[in-house]
């Protein structure tokens, strides 16, 4: 049993992850910016914390107050992504959360004396080259336009998480999501990932694996998930029972 601060508890992954954490008897503080979503989190069984990740002081106070042992970072700002006219602005906001939001979360985890920080990233930011990529393949830092905005955000998030001593940082490079709550029922283009299997990887990362990065995706020709299988004991076919 661990004391867990889940940033992004109301998001598509957070909502599937919370019941998994509670079933393993973890105590879950679920963060949201919205007092209205507190009731949703309470119904899931989490302890709601209303805080904006960009308010560094309030965030650190909340993470310390919870005597947090494990911080899980499932923050994104992608609700406007499917509107083509709002897509570029959404990607800029999402990159900000990966950069500045992660900085505040790392500082909060360190201040609280947390043991481990587990963070969401993506598995399609790799540079071109031979496939499938393992986690040592370079990121696509020579990209342009919207893709460069995303890749720079990813690079910042991942560097901050794995360089957060004494906190152990694990980065989960998720495939493109589908499944309940996502709005996409069938696997999109590879690397794809069912939302339940994404949540399962975060659950396993609490007490499996070493600090570093892990590709988390359905079997595919783009990225290798051998490290996640071996170190996290992760499986792509994991599904929650109906919740
Ligand atoms: N790998 C992937 O393919 C991938 C990964 C993630 C999301 N998505 C897609 O993106 C779309 C939106 O995702 P989503 O529904 O999870 O919502 P979202 O709007 O991206 O928000 C995700 C979580 O981040 C939190 N958050 C955002 N900004 C915050 C801030 N400044 N401070 C504190 N918390 C903040 C939200 O909390 P509150 O809003 O409650 O404050 C929510 O819990 C979905 O279609 C999803 O499938 C895809």
PDB file of C-alpha atoms in Angstrom, residues 7-10 31-33 51-55 59 73-79 89-106 119-121 149-150 152-158 160-161:
ATOM      1  CA  UNK A   7      -2.222  14.437 -11.150  1.00  0.00           C
ATOM      2  CA  UNK A   8      -4.734  14.170 -13.999  1.00  0.00           C
ATOM      3  CA  UNK A   9      -7.123  11.923 -12.058  1.00  0.00           C
ATOM      4  CA  UNK A  10     -10.167  13.114 -14.040  1.00  0.00           C
ATOM      5  CA  UNK A  31      -6.054  16.191  -8.438  1.00  0.00           C
ATOM      6  CA  UNK A  32      -8.323  18.382 -10.567  1.00  0.00           C
ATOM      7  CA  UNK A  33      -8.620  22.122 -11.231  1.00  0.00           C
ATOM      8  CA  UNK A  51      -5.179  22.493  -7.512  1.00  0.00           C
ATOM      9  CA  UNK A  52      -3.762  23.911 -10.749  1.00  0.00           C
ATOM     10  CA  UNK A  53      -0.399  22.388 -11.688  1.00  0.00           C
ATOM     11  CA  UNK A  54       0.819  25.863 -12.696  1.00  0.00           C
ATOM     12  CA  UNK A  55       0.383  27.072  -9.088  1.00  0.00           C
ATOM     13  CA  UNK A  59       0.767  22.067  -5.689  1.00  0.00           C
ATOM     14  CA  UNK A  73       1.661  12.404 -13.720  1.00  0.00           C
ATOM     15  CA  UNK A  74      -1.215  11.844 -16.174  1.00  0.00           C
ATOM     16  CA  UNK A  75      -1.579  15.522 -17.076  1.00  0.00           C
ATOM     17  CA  UNK A  76      -2.393  16.576 -20.622  1.00  0.00           C
ATOM     18  CA  UNK A  77      -4.288  19.527 -22.065  1.00  0.00           C
ATOM     19  CA  UNK A  78      -5.761  17.904 -25.146  1.00  0.00           C
ATOM     20  CA  UNK A  79      -9.529  18.334 -24.831  1.00  0.00           C
ATOM     21  CA  UNK A  89      -3.142  26.092 -29.778  1.00  0.00           C
ATOM     22  CA  UNK A  90      -3.997  22.859 -27.920  1.00  0.00           C
ATOM     23  CA  UNK A  91      -0.573  21.421 -28.734  1.00  0.00           C
ATOM     24  CA  UNK A  92       1.130  24.570 -27.414  1.00  0.00           C
ATOM     25  CA  UNK A  93      -0.845  24.329 -24.141  1.00  0.00           C
ATOM     26  CA  UNK A  94      -0.034  20.627 -23.906  1.00  0.00           C
ATOM     27  CA  UNK A  95       3.681  21.317 -24.408  1.00  0.00           C
ATOM     28  CA  UNK A  96       3.499  23.910 -21.615  1.00  0.00           C
ATOM     29  CA  UNK A  97       1.996  21.361 -19.236  1.00  0.00           C
ATOM     30  CA  UNK A  98       4.754  18.893 -20.159  1.00  0.00           C
ATOM     31  CA  UNK A  99       7.446  21.502 -19.517  1.00  0.00           C
ATOM     32  CA  UNK A 100       6.260  23.816 -16.727  1.00  0.00           C
ATOM     33  CA  UNK A 101       3.684  21.451 -15.196  1.00  0.00           C
ATOM     34  CA  UNK A 102       6.289  18.685 -14.961  1.00  0.00           C
ATOM     35  CA  UNK A 103       8.806  21.102 -13.379  1.00  0.00           C
ATOM     36  CA  UNK A 104       6.301  21.940 -10.637  1.00  0.00           C
ATOM     37  CA  UNK A 105       5.373  18.304 -10.114  1.00  0.00           C
ATOM     38  CA  UNK A 106       9.020  17.194  -9.832  1.00  0.00           C
ATOM     39  CA  UNK A 119       4.815  10.142 -15.962  1.00  0.00           C
ATOM     40  CA  UNK A 120       2.839   9.835 -19.194  1.00  0.00           C
ATOM     41  CA  UNK A 121       4.636  10.505 -22.486  1.00  0.00           C
ATOM     42  CA  UNK A 149       6.173  21.781 -30.430  1.00  0.00           C
ATOM     43  CA  UNK A 150       5.090  18.325 -29.196  1.00  0.00           C
ATOM     44  CA  UNK A 152      10.136  19.587 -27.416  1.00  0.00           C
ATOM     45  CA  UNK A 153       7.475  19.209 -24.732  1.00  0.00           C
ATOM     46  CA  UNK A 154       8.130  15.461 -24.606  1.00  0.00           C
ATOM     47  CA  UNK A 155      11.893  15.993 -24.379  1.00  0.00           C
ATOM     48  CA  UNK A 156      11.483  18.414 -21.468  1.00  0.00           C
ATOM     49  CA  UNK A 157       9.055  16.168 -19.576  1.00  0.00           C
ATOM     50  CA  UNK A 158      11.175  13.046 -20.005  1.00  0.00           C
ATOM     51  CA  UNK A 160      12.983  16.276 -15.931  1.00  0.00           C
ATOM     52  CA  UNK A 161      11.373  13.016 -14.805  1.00  0.00           C
TER      53      UNK A 161
END
